[in-house]
CSV table of C-alpha atoms in Angstrom, one decimal:
chain,number,residue,atom,x,y,z
A,1,UNK,CA,0.1,-0.1,0.3
A,2,UNK,CA,1.5,3.4,-0.8
A,3,UNK,CA,2.0,5.8,1.8
A,4,UNK,CA,0.4,8.9,1.3
A,5,UNK,CA,2.3,12.4,1.7
A,6,UNK,CA,1.0,14.0,4.4
A,7,UNK,CA,2.0,17.4,3.1
A,8,UNK,CA,0.3,16.9,-0.3
A,9,UNK,CA,-1.2,20.0,-1.5
A,10,UNK,CA,-5.2,18.0,-1.0
A,11,UNK,CA,-4.5,17.7,2.4
A,12,UNK,CA,-2.7,21.2,2.9
A,13,UNK,CA,-5.6,22.7,1.5
A,14,UNK,CA,-8.0,21.0,3.6
A,15,UNK,CA,-5.9,21.6,6.9
A,16,UNK,CA,-5.9,25.4,5.7
A,17,UNK,CA,-9.7,25.5,5.3
A,18,UNK,CA,-10.4,24.0,9.1
A,19,UNK,CA,-7.8,26.6,10.0
A,20,UNK,CA,-10.1,29.7,8.2
A,21,UNK,CA,-13.3,28.2,9.4
A,22,UNK,CA,-12.0,28.6,12.8
A,23,UNK,CA,-9.8,31.4,13.0
A,24,UNK,CA,-10.9,33.6,9.9
A,25,UNK,CA,-9.3,36.5,11.4
A,26,UNK,CA,-5.9,34.2,10.8
A,27,UNK,CA,-6.0,34.4,7.3
A,28,UNK,CA,-4.3,37.0,5.7
A,29,UNK,CA,-3.1,37.5,2.4
A,30,UNK,CA,0.7,37.1,1.2
A,31,UNK,CA,2.7,37.4,-2.4
A,32,UNK,CA,1.9,33.4,-2.6
A,33,UNK,CA,-2.0,34.2,-2.0
A,34,UNK,CA,-3.7,33.2,1.3
A,35,UNK,CA,-2.0,32.2,4.4
A,36,UNK,CA,-2.0,31.3,8.3
A,37,UNK,CA,-0.3,34.1,10.1
A,38,UNK,CA,0.9,32.1,12.6
A,39,UNK,CA,1.9,34.9,15.3
A,40,UNK,CA,-1.9,35.6,15.2
A,41,UNK,CA,-3.2,32.1,15.6
A,42,UNK,CA,-0.7,32.0,18.6
A,43,UNK,CA,-2.3,35.1,20.0
A,44,UNK,CA,-5.7,34.0,19.6
A,45,UNK,CA,-5.0,30.5,21.1
A,46,UNK,CA,-2.9,32.3,24.4
A,47,UNK,CA,-3.7,35.5,26.1
A,48,UNK,CA,0.0,37.1,25.9
A,49,UNK,CA,-0.2,39.4,22.4
A,50,UNK,CA,2.7,38.1,20.1
A,51,UNK,CA,5.4,41.2,19.5
A,52,UNK,CA,7.7,41.8,16.4
A,53,UNK,CA,7.0,43.9,13.7
A,54,UNK,CA,5.6,42.0,10.2
A,55,UNK,CA,4.2,43.1,6.9
A,56,UNK,CA,0.9,42.2,6.5
A,57,UNK,CA,-2.4,43.3,4.6
A,58,UNK,CA,-4.4,44.0,7.7
A,59,UNK,CA,-5.7,46.9,9.8
A,60,UNK,CA,-3.1,47.9,12.0
A,61,UNK,CA,-3.8,50.7,14.8
A,62,UNK,CA,-1.9,51.5,18.4
A,63,UNK,CA,-3.7,49.0,20.9
A,64,UNK,CA,-5.3,46.6,18.5
A,65,UNK,CA,-3.0,44.1,20.1
A,66,UNK,CA,-4.4,44.3,23.2
A,67,UNK,CA,-7.8,44.8,22.1
A,68,UNK,CA,-7.3,41.2,20.9
A,69,UNK,CA,-5.9,40.2,23.8
A,70,UNK,CA,-9.0,41.8,25.8
A,71,UNK,CA,-11.4,39.5,24.2
A,72,UNK,CA,-9.3,36.3,25.4
A,73,UNK,CA,-9.3,37.3,29.0
A,74,UNK,CA,-12.1,36.0,31.0
A,75,UNK,CA,-14.8,37.4,32.4
A,76,UNK,CA,-14.4,39.0,36.4
A,77,UNK,CA,-18.2,40.0,37.0
A,78,UNK,CA,-21.5,37.7,36.9
A,79,UNK,CA,-25.5,38.7,36.0
A,80,UNK,CA,-27.9,38.9,38.9
A,81,UNK,CA,-31.5,38.7,38.4
A,82,UNK,CA,-33.6,41.6,39.2
A,83,UNK,CA,-37.0,40.1,39.6
A,84,UNK,CA,-38.3,43.5,40.7
A,85,UNK,CA,-37.7,45.1,37.7
A,86,UNK,CA,-38.7,42.0,35.1
A,87,UNK,CA,-42.2,41.5,33.5
A,88,UNK,CA,-43.4,37.8,33.7
A,89,UNK,CA,-39.8,36.7,34.8
A,90,UNK,CA,-41.0,33.1,35.4
A,91,UNK,CA,-42.8,32.7,31.9
A,92,UNK,CA,-40.5,35.0,29.6
A,93,UNK,CA,-37.8,34.0,26.8
A,94,UNK,CA,-36.6,37.4,26.5
A,95,UNK,CA,-33.7,39.2,28.5
A,96,UNK,CA,-32.5,43.0,29.5
A,97,UNK,CA,-29.2,43.1,30.9
A,98,UNK,CA,-27.7,46.4,32.0
A,99,UNK,CA,-23.8,46.5,32.2
A,100,UNK,CA,-20.5,46.9,30.2
A,101,UNK,CA,-21.4,44.8,27.1
A,102,UNK,CA,-17.6,43.4,26.6
A,103,UNK,CA,-18.0,41.8,29.8
A,104,UNK,CA,-21.6,40.6,29.2
A,105,UNK,CA,-20.5,38.9,25.9
A,106,UNK,CA,-17.8,36.7,27.6
A,107,UNK,CA,-20.4,35.5,29.9
A,108,UNK,CA,-22.8,34.7,27.1
A,109,UNK,CA,-20.4,32.4,25.6
A,110,UNK,CA,-20.8,30.0,28.7
A,111,UNK,CA,-24.7,30.1,27.9
A,112,UNK,CA,-25.4,30.8,24.2
A,113,UNK,CA,-22.6,29.8,22.0
A,114,UNK,CA,-23.3,29.1,18.3
A,115,UNK,CA,-26.5,29.9,19.7
A,116,UNK,CA,-27.8,33.1,18.4
A,117,UNK,CA,-29.5,33.7,14.6
A,118,UNK,CA,-28.9,37.2,14.2
A,119,UNK,CA,-27.2,40.1,15.9
A,120,UNK,CA,-28.1,43.8,14.8
A,121,UNK,CA,-26.2,46.8,16.8
A,122,UNK,CA,-26.2,50.4,16.4
A,123,UNK,CA,-23.0,51.1,18.3
A,124,UNK,CA,-21.4,54.9,18.7
A,125,UNK,CA,-20.9,56.5,15.4
A,126,UNK,CA,-17.5,58.2,16.6
A,127,UNK,CA,-19.3,62.0,15.8
A,128,UNK,CA,-17.7,63.8,18.0
A,129,UNK,CA,-20.1,63.4,21.5
A,130,UNK,CA,-18.9,61.7,24.6
A,131,UNK,CA,-17.6,58.4,23.8
A,132,UNK,CA,-18.9,56.1,26.5
A,133,UNK,CA,-17.5,52.5,26.5
A,134,UNK,CA,-13.4,53.5,27.2
A,135,UNK,CA,-12.0,50.5,28.1
A,136,UNK,CA,-8.6,50.3,29.9
A,137,UNK,CA,-6.7,49.4,26.8
A,138,UNK,CA,-7.5,51.8,24.4
A,139,UNK,CA,-4.9,54.8,24.2
A,140,UNK,CA,-5.3,56.6,27.1
A,141,UNK,CA,-3.6,59.6,26.4
A,142,UNK,CA,-6.4,62.2,27.4
A,143,UNK,CA,-7.8,62.5,23.9
A,144,UNK,CA,-11.6,61.8,23.8
A,145,UNK,CA,-14.2,61.7,21.1
A,146,UNK,CA,-15.1,65.5,21.6
A,147,UNK,CA,-14.9,68.5,19.7
A,148,UNK,CA,-11.8,69.5,17.8
A,149,UNK,CA,-10.1,66.5,19.2
A,150,UNK,CA,-12.3,64.3,17.8
A,151,UNK,CA,-10.3,64.7,14.4
A,152,UNK,CA,-7.3,63.0,15.9
A,153,UNK,CA,-6.0,59.6,14.7
A,154,UNK,CA,-6.7,58.5,18.4
A,155,UNK,CA,-10.1,58.8,18.2
A,156,UNK,CA,-10.3,56.2,15.4
A,157,UNK,CA,-8.1,53.7,17.3
A,158,UNK,CA,-10.1,53.9,20.3
A,159,UNK,CA,-13.0,53.4,18.6
A,160,UNK,CA,-11.6,50.8,16.6
A,161,UNK,CA,-10.4,49.2,20.1
A,162,UNK,CA,-13.4,49.0,21.6
A,163,UNK,CA,-15.5,48.0,18.3
A,164,UNK,CA,-12.8,45.0,18.0
A,165,UNK,CA,-13.2,42.6,21.3
A,166,UNK,CA,-16.9,42.8,21.3
A,167,UNK,CA,-17.1,41.5,17.5
A,168,UNK,CA,-15.0,39.1,18.3
A,169,UNK,CA,-17.1,37.9,20.8
A,170,UNK,CA,-20.2,38.4,19.2
A,171,UNK,CA,-19.2,36.3,16.1
A,172,UNK,CA,-18.7,33.4,18.1
A,173,UNK,CA,-22.1,33.6,19.9
A,174,UNK,CA,-23.5,33.3,15.8
A,175,UNK,CA,-24.5,30.2,14.9
A,176,UNK,CA,-23.3,28.6,11.4
A,177,UNK,CA,-26.3,30.1,9.9
A,178,UNK,CA,-26.0,33.3,11.8
A,179,UNK,CA,-26.3,37.0,10.3
A,180,UNK,CA,-24.9,40.3,11.7
A,181,UNK,CA,-26.2,43.7,10.9
A,182,UNK,CA,-24.3,46.8,12.3
A,183,UNK,CA,-25.6,50.3,11.7
A,184,UNK,CA,-22.6,53.1,10.7
A,185,UNK,CA,-21.9,55.9,8.9
A,186,UNK,CA,-19.0,56.8,6.6
A,187,UNK,CA,-16.9,58.2,9.3
A,188,UNK,CA,-15.8,54.6,10.6
A,189,UNK,CA,-17.2,52.7,7.6
A,190,UNK,CA,-14.0,51.6,6.0
A,191,UNK,CA,-12.4,50.7,9.4
A,192,UNK,CA,-15.3,48.9,10.3
A,193,UNK,CA,-15.6,46.5,7.0
A,194,UNK,CA,-11.7,45.8,7.6
A,195,UNK,CA,-12.0,44.6,10.8
A,196,UNK,CA,-15.3,42.9,10.3
A,197,UNK,CA,-13.4,41.1,6.8
A,198,UNK,CA,-10.8,40.1,9.8
A,199,UNK,CA,-13.0,38.6,12.1
A,200,UNK,CA,-16.0,37.2,9.9
A,201,UNK,CA,-13.6,36.8,7.0
A,202,UNK,CA,-13.6,38.5,3.4
A,203,UNK,CA,-16.1,35.6,2.0
A,204,UNK,CA,-18.5,36.4,4.8
A,205,UNK,CA,-19.2,39.9,3.8
A,206,UNK,CA,-23.0,40.0,2.3
A,207,UNK,CA,-23.9,43.8,1.4
A,208,UNK,CA,-23.1,47.3,2.6
A,209,UNK,CA,-26.9,48.7,2.6
A,210,UNK,CA,-27.3,52.2,2.3
A,211,UNK,CA,-30.3,54.1,5.0
A,212,UNK,CA,-32.0,57.5,4.4
A,213,UNK,CA,-31.5,59.4,7.4
A,214,UNK,CA,-34.0,62.2,6.5
A,215,UNK,CA,-35.1,63.9,3.1
A,216,UNK,CA,-34.3,67.1,3.7
A,217,UNK,CA,-30.6,68.5,4.0
A,218,UNK,CA,-28.7,71.5,5.7
A,219,UNK,CA,-27.6,74.6,3.3
A,220,UNK,CA,-23.9,73.3,2.4
A,221,UNK,CA,-21.7,74.2,-0.5
A,222,UNK,CA,-20.7,70.4,-0.5
A,223,UNK,CA,-23.5,67.2,-0.4
A,224,UNK,CA,-25.7,67.0,2.2
A,225,UNK,CA,-25.6,63.9,4.3
A,226,UNK,CA,-28.8,62.0,4.3
A,227,UNK,CA,-27.8,58.6,4.9
A,228,UNK,CA,-25.8,55.7,6.8
A,229,UNK,CA,-25.7,52.6,6.4
A,230,UNK,CA,-26.2,48.8,7.3
A,231,UNK,CA,-23.4,46.7,7.6
A,232,UNK,CA,-24.0,43.3,6.9
A,233,UNK,CA,-22.0,39.7,7.6
A,234,UNK,CA,-22.6,36.1,7.6
A,235,UNK,CA,-21.0,33.7,10.0
A,236,UNK,CA,-20.7,31.0,7.5
A,237,UNK,CA,-22.0,30.2,3.7
A,238,UNK,CA,-24.8,28.4,5.7
A,239,UNK,CA,-26.9,31.6,6.2
A,240,UNK,CA,-29.6,32.1,4.2
A,241,UNK,CA,-32.3,34.9,3.9
A,242,UNK,CA,-36.1,34.8,3.9
A,243,UNK,CA,-37.9,36.2,0.7
A,244,UNK,CA,-39.6,39.1,1.4
A,245,UNK,CA,-43.1,39.5,0.6
A,246,UNK,CA,-44.5,42.3,-2.2
A,247,UNK,CA,-46.2,44.9,-0.6
A,248,UNK,CA,-50.1,44.7,-1.6
A,249,UNK,CA,-49.5,48.2,-4.0
A,250,UNK,CA,-52.4,48.5,-6.6
A,251,UNK,CA,-54.8,45.4,-5.0
A,252,UNK,CA,-58.0,47.4,-4.7
A,253,UNK,CA,-60.3,45.2,-6.6
A,254,UNK,CA,-62.3,42.7,-4.4
A,255,UNK,CA,-64.6,39.7,-5.9
A,256,UNK,CA,-66.2,36.2,-4.2
A,257,UNK,CA,-62.6,34.6,-4.4
A,258,UNK,CA,-61.2,37.4,-1.9
A,259,UNK,CA,-60.8,35.5,1.7
A,260,UNK,CA,-58.8,33.3,-0.2
A,261,UNK,CA,-56.8,35.0,-2.8
A,262,UNK,CA,-56.8,38.5,-1.4
A,263,UNK,CA,-57.3,41.4,-3.4
A,264,UNK,CA,-56.5,41.7,-7.2
A,265,UNK,CA,-55.4,44.3,-9.4
A,266,UNK,CA,-55.7,44.5,-13.5
A,267,UNK,CA,-52.3,45.6,-15.0
A,268,UNK,CA,-51.9,43.2,-17.7
A,269,UNK,CA,-53.8,42.6,-20.8
A,270,UNK,CA,-54.0,39.3,-22.2
A,271,UNK,CA,-52.6,40.5,-25.7
A,272,UNK,CA,-49.1,42.0,-26.0
A,273,UNK,CA,-47.4,42.8,-29.0
A,274,UNK,CA,-43.7,43.5,-27.6
A,275,UNK,CA,-43.4,39.5,-27.1
A,276,UNK,CA,-42.2,36.7,-29.3
A,277,UNK,CA,-45.2,36.0,-32.0
A,278,UNK,CA,-46.5,32.7,-31.9
A,279,UNK,CA,-49.3,31.3,-34.3
A,280,UNK,CA,-50.3,29.0,-31.5
A,281,UNK,CA,-50.8,31.7,-29.7
A,282,UNK,CA,-52.9,34.3,-32.1
A,283,UNK,CA,-56.7,32.6,-32.3
A,284,UNK,CA,-60.0,33.7,-31.2
A,285,UNK,CA,-61.7,34.0,-28.1
A,286,UNK,CA,-65.7,34.1,-27.5
A,287,UNK,CA,-66.3,35.8,-24.0
A,288,UNK,CA,-69.7,37.4,-23.0
A,289,UNK,CA,-70.8,37.4,-26.2
A,290,UNK,CA,-68.2,39.2,-28.2
A,291,UNK,CA,-65.7,37.5,-30.2
A,292,UNK,CA,-61.6,38.9,-29.5
A,293,UNK,CA,-58.6,38.6,-31.3
A,294,UNK,CA,-55.4,39.8,-30.2
A,295,UNK,CA,-54.8,43.8,-31.2
A,296,UNK,CA,-58.6,43.7,-31.7
A,297,UNK,CA,-57.5,42.5,-35.9
A,298,UNK,CA,-60.1,41.5,-37.6
A,299,UNK,CA,-60.8,37.8,-38.5
A,300,UNK,CA,-58.8,38.3,-42.2
A,301,UNK,CA,-55.7,40.1,-40.2
A,302,UNK,CA,-55.7,37.5,-37.7
A,303,UNK,CA,-54.8,35.3,-40.7
A,304,UNK,CA,-52.9,37.1,-42.7
A,305,UNK,CA,-50.4,37.3,-39.7
A,306,UNK,CA,-50.6,33.7,-38.6
A,307,UNK,CA,-49.2,33.2,-42.5
A,308,UNK,CA,-47.3,35.6,-42.5
A,309,UNK,CA,-45.5,34.5,-38.9
A,310,UNK,CA,-43.8,37.7,-38.0
A,311,UNK,CA,-41.2,37.7,-35.3
A,312,UNK,CA,-43.0,39.8,-33.1
A,313,UNK,CA,-46.9,41.0,-33.4
A,314,UNK,CA,-49.9,40.7,-31.4
A,315,UNK,CA,-50.7,37.4,-30.0
A,316,UNK,CA,-52.5,35.9,-26.6
A,317,UNK,CA,-49.9,35.4,-23.7
A,318,UNK,CA,-51.9,32.3,-22.5
A,319,UNK,CA,-52.6,29.7,-24.5
A,320,UNK,CA,-55.9,28.5,-25.4
A,321,UNK,CA,-55.9,25.8,-22.8
A,322,UNK,CA,-54.6,28.1,-20.1
A,323,UNK,CA,-57.1,30.7,-21.0
A,324,UNK,CA,-59.8,28.4,-20.9
A,325,UNK,CA,-58.8,27.5,-17.4
A,326,UNK,CA,-58.4,31.1,-16.4
A,327,UNK,CA,-62.2,32.1,-17.4
A,328,UNK,CA,-63.5,29.5,-15.4
A,329,UNK,CA,-61.7,30.2,-12.1
A,330,UNK,CA,-62.2,34.0,-12.0
A,331,UNK,CA,-58.3,35.0,-13.9
A,332,UNK,CA,-60.2,37.1,-16.6
A,333,UNK,CA,-61.9,40.5,-16.9
A,334,UNK,CA,-63.1,41.8,-19.9
A,335,UNK,CA,-63.2,45.4,-20.2
A,336,UNK,CA,-64.7,47.9,-22.4
A,337,UNK,CA,-62.9,51.2,-23.4
A,338,UNK,CA,-63.2,53.9,-26.5
A,339,UNK,CA,-60.6,51.6,-27.9
A,340,UNK,CA,-63.0,48.7,-27.8
A,341,UNK,CA,-63.0,45.7,-25.5
A,342,UNK,CA,-59.8,44.4,-24.3
A,343,UNK,CA,-59.4,40.8,-22.0
A,344,UNK,CA,-57.3,41.7,-18.7
A,345,UNK,CA,-55.9,39.0,-16.4
A,346,UNK,CA,-56.2,39.4,-12.5
A,347,UNK,CA,-52.9,39.2,-10.2
A,348,UNK,CA,-54.3,37.8,-7.0
A,349,UNK,CA,-52.2,38.8,-3.9
A,350,UNK,CA,-52.1,35.0,-2.6
A,351,UNK,CA,-53.0,33.0,-5.4
A,352,UNK,CA,-51.4,32.2,-9.0
A,353,UNK,CA,-52.2,29.6,-11.9
A,354,UNK,CA,-49.5,26.9,-11.7
A,355,UNK,CA,-48.8,23.5,-14.0
A,356,UNK,CA,-50.5,20.6,-12.6
A,357,UNK,CA,-49.8,17.3,-14.5
A,358,UNK,CA,-50.9,17.7,-18.3
A,359,UNK,CA,-53.7,20.6,-16.7
A,360,UNK,CA,-53.8,23.5,-14.6
A,361,UNK,CA,-54.2,24.0,-11.0
A,362,UNK,CA,-55.0,27.4,-8.5
A,363,UNK,CA,-51.3,27.8,-6.4
A,364,UNK,CA,-52.4,29.6,-3.1
A,365,UNK,CA,-49.2,31.7,-2.1
A,366,UNK,CA,-47.4,34.6,-0.5
A,367,UNK,CA,-45.8,36.7,-3.5
A,368,UNK,CA,-41.8,37.5,-2.9
A,369,UNK,CA,-39.3,39.3,-3.9
A,370,UNK,CA,-35.6,39.2,-3.3
A,371,UNK,CA,-34.0,41.9,-1.2
A,372,UNK,CA,-32.2,44.6,-2.6
A,373,UNK,CA,-29.4,46.6,-1.6
A,374,UNK,CA,-31.6,50.0,-2.3
A,375,UNK,CA,-34.6,48.8,0.2
A,376,UNK,CA,-33.7,51.2,3.0
A,377,UNK,CA,-33.9,54.5,1.1
A,378,UNK,CA,-37.5,54.5,1.5
A,379,UNK,CA,-38.3,57.6,3.9
A,380,UNK,CA,-40.3,54.6,5.8
A,381,UNK,CA,-36.7,53.7,7.6
A,382,UNK,CA,-36.0,57.5,8.1
A,383,UNK,CA,-34.9,59.0,11.5
A,384,UNK,CA,-38.4,60.8,11.4
A,385,UNK,CA,-39.8,57.7,12.3
A,386,UNK,CA,-37.7,56.9,14.8
A,387,UNK,CA,-39.1,60.0,16.7
A,388,UNK,CA,-42.6,59.0,16.0
A,389,UNK,CA,-42.0,55.8,17.2
A,390,UNK,CA,-40.8,56.7,20.7
A,391,UNK,CA,-43.0,59.8,20.4
A,392,UNK,CA,-46.2,57.6,19.9
A,393,UNK,CA,-44.8,55.7,23.5
A,394,UNK,CA,-43.6,58.3,25.7
A,395,UNK,CA,-45.5,61.7,24.2
A,396,UNK,CA,-42.5,63.6,24.8
A,397,UNK,CA,-38.3,63.6,23.3
A,398,UNK,CA,-36.5,61.8,25.9
A,399,UNK,CA,-34.1,59.9,23.2
A,400,UNK,CA,-32.3,61.1,20.4
A,401,UNK,CA,-30.7,59.1,17.4
A,402,UNK,CA,-32.7,55.7,17.9
A,403,UNK,CA,-33.7,53.5,14.6
A,404,UNK,CA,-37.1,53.0,13.5
A,405,UNK,CA,-38.7,49.6,14.5
A,406,UNK,CA,-39.3,49.4,10.9
A,407,UNK,CA,-36.0,49.0,9.9
A,408,UNK,CA,-35.2,46.4,12.5
A,409,UNK,CA,-38.2,44.8,12.0
A,410,UNK,CA,-37.1,44.1,8.2
A,411,UNK,CA,-34.1,43.1,9.3
A,412,UNK,CA,-35.4,40.7,11.7
A,413,UNK,CA,-38.2,39.7,9.4
A,414,UNK,CA,-35.3,38.7,6.7
A,415,UNK,CA,-33.2,36.9,8.5
A,416,UNK,CA,-34.5,35.0,11.5
A,417,UNK,CA,-37.5,32.5,11.9
A,418,UNK,CA,-39.7,31.3,14.9
A,419,UNK,CA,-37.9,30.9,18.4
A,420,UNK,CA,-34.7,32.1,16.7
A,421,UNK,CA,-32.5,34.9,19.2
A,422,UNK,CA,-31.9,38.0,18.1
A,423,UNK,CA,-29.1,40.0,20.2
A,424,UNK,CA,-28.4,43.4,20.3
A,425,UNK,CA,-25.5,44.6,22.8
A,426,UNK,CA,-25.8,48.3,21.9
A,427,UNK,CA,-29.4,48.4,22.8
A,428,UNK,CA,-30.1,52.2,23.4
A,429,UNK,CA,-33.8,52.9,23.6
A,430,UNK,CA,-34.4,49.2,23.4
A,431,UNK,CA,-35.9,49.3,19.8
A,432,UNK,CA,-34.9,46.0,18.9
A,433,UNK,CA,-37.3,44.3,21.6
A,434,UNK,CA,-40.2,46.7,20.0
A,435,UNK,CA,-39.2,45.5,16.9
A,436,UNK,CA,-39.9,41.9,18.0
A,437,UNK,CA,-42.8,42.7,19.6
A,438,UNK,CA,-44.6,44.6,16.8
A,439,UNK,CA,-43.3,41.2,14.2
A,440,UNK,CA,-44.9,38.8,16.6
A,441,UNK,CA,-48.2,40.8,16.7
A,442,UNK,CA,-48.3,41.3,13.2
A,443,UNK,CA,-46.8,38.2,11.7
A,444,UNK,CA,-48.0,35.7,14.6
A,445,UNK,CA,-44.0,34.4,14.6
A,446,UNK,CA,-42.7,34.9,18.0
A,447,UNK,CA,-38.6,35.7,18.5
A,448,UNK,CA,-36.8,35.8,20.9
A,449,UNK,CA,-34.2,39.1,22.3
A,450,UNK,CA,-31.4,39.3,24.5
A,451,UNK,CA,-30.8,43.2,24.9
A,452,UNK,CA,-27.3,44.6,26.7
A,453,UNK,CA,-26.9,48.1,27.5
A,454,UNK,CA,-24.6,50.2,29.6
A,455,UNK,CA,-26.5,52.0,32.5
A,456,UNK,CA,-25.1,55.7,31.1
A,457,UNK,CA,-26.5,58.7,32.9
A,458,UNK,CA,-28.6,61.1,31.3
A,459,UNK,CA,-27.8,64.3,31.2
A,460,UNK,CA,-29.0,66.9,34.3
A,461,UNK,CA,-30.1,69.2,31.9
A,462,UNK,CA,-32.1,66.6,29.5
A,463,UNK,CA,-35.9,66.0,28.7
A,464,UNK,CA,-35.1,62.0,29.6
A,465,UNK,CA,-33.3,63.4,33.2
A,466,UNK,CA,-36.3,65.7,34.1
A,467,UNK,CA,-39.2,63.0,33.1
A,468,UNK,CA,-37.4,60.8,36.1
A,469,UNK,CA,-34.9,58.7,33.7
A,470,UNK,CA,-31.4,58.8,35.4
A,471,UNK,CA,-29.9,56.2,33.0
A,472,UNK,CA,-30.4,54.8,29.7
A,473,UNK,CA,-31.4,51.7,31.1
A,474,UNK,CA,-34.3,52.8,32.7
A,475,UNK,CA,-35.4,54.5,29.1
A,476,UNK,CA,-35.1,51.2,27.7
A,477,UNK,CA,-36.8,49.0,30.2
A,478,UNK,CA,-40.2,51.5,30.1
A,479,UNK,CA,-39.8,51.4,26.6
A,480,UNK,CA,-40.2,47.3,26.4
A,481,UNK,CA,-43.1,47.6,28.8
A,482,UNK,CA,-44.8,50.4,27.2
A,483,UNK,CA,-44.3,49.2,23.8
A,484,UNK,CA,-45.5,45.4,24.8
A,485,UNK,CA,-48.9,46.9,26.0
A,486,UNK,CA,-49.5,49.3,23.3
A,487,UNK,CA,-48.9,46.7,20.7
A,488,UNK,CA,-51.2,44.0,22.2
A,489,UNK,CA,-54.2,47.0,22.9
A,490,UNK,CA,-53.8,47.9,19.2
A,491,UNK,CA,-53.3,44.5,17.3
A,492,UNK,CA,-55.2,42.0,20.3
A,493,UNK,CA,-52.5,40.0,19.5
A,494,UNK,CA,-51.0,37.3,22.4
A,495,UNK,CA,-47.6,37.0,22.2
A,496,UNK,CA,-44.6,37.1,25.0
A,497,UNK,CA,-44.3,40.6,25.8
A,498,UNK,CA,-42.0,39.9,29.1
A,499,UNK,CA,-38.2,40.0,29.9
A,500,UNK,CA,-35.9,39.0,32.4
A,501,UNK,CA,-34.0,42.0,33.9
A,502,UNK,CA,-30.4,41.1,34.8
A,503,UNK,CA,-27.4,43.2,36.3
A,504,UNK,CA,-23.7,42.9,36.1
A,505,UNK,CA,-22.1,42.7,39.3
A,506,UNK,CA,-19.0,42.2,41.3
A,507,UNK,CA,-19.2,38.5,42.4
A,508,UNK,CA,-18.0,39.0,46.5
A,509,UNK,CA,-21.8,41.1,46.2
């Protein structure tokens, strides 16, 4: 028996693929193609940062090694349940966690490793406002993300050092078919893409989706910025998206089939002139005492057209057998105009005609479409709608810069199914929980959520502070309570509107 060469190209490639699947951030470009960076691999396996310069095609910044090592350090705190802040603590499958999300993500590795179907986060945009997540491994040189110092390179380094370990830990929580969405603006978008390429693997980049933020723009000599982005990566090629249901625009007509098929629209005549001509589709139809031919031709004109057999000309879109089935089953309408009678075909919301053996059948199904990279430029995803979402619940302005429920609902519907877990570890005002509740009520499909938020104090001169909310977590928890109640009252639907509250604490307390 021949001995197999353990260094054969096939075995080498197979081992490379296995390592790349486990440690995608350790796969780097070289002159010889993709290779494993063993310095990075050693750092992933151990806790110590590898010293020494080396040329690589990768994003570098001061503090990167320390931020990578920070992801591997064990958690030093624990989660304590707070039943008094919770709603339906014993019955609910939802969780709200107060505390530093880096520590929480480490703790979740013990209970939710490879169990999260979707992650959505809306992290700080690094736009010059106070930077809350200052970890002890970021550049501690006195610079903050405020004012003119916001333009310093250290601001980018601090932001990257904050994001890298959190995304690293988040990636481990995703299922093999999991998907992550990240809201971001153009300031850190290039850097975010680079670190996501390292963590998730460039092959798992899905799309960068522009999202409208507002319609109007400030007067400027440059270009008004009216959009940000939703960056999307998958955990692996096993990830799949759900089909999107068409919005029922134009479906305004009713008939006796409406309870089953939904409403219908009339936007297509049965005869067309711009399709390939076929003599078999050029025939007479007798309907409601009228005899019709494609293009309202006379019988003589039709016969001459059949003999001429042009490449394109008027003919029916349906065969005679399909027409007879459609007429018998209510898919055909005869309408009169000043140009004479025309036959129209009905397009129903939930029904179509399909082949069935040698004949046809009415098939019931939702009409779907592929999701596109331009779907979020519709105004219903703008920040104005986020303000309206909060206004309907609180009646006052208590939180800035939240995302609209419509945006996160769309992402959840696109990426998850019943009982899947959605994680948001920059949860802010808890829009993600609101979206989970809304989808459960309107679609009957229940997901679970885990929200994580640092209890950042509200400013003493803010409307939120004067309304009694001393930190962001108080706003988030109250929004969840109000959203669940409001949606149930509005829809009459039954769903899990509870949540368990946990707080991050030192273990000796």
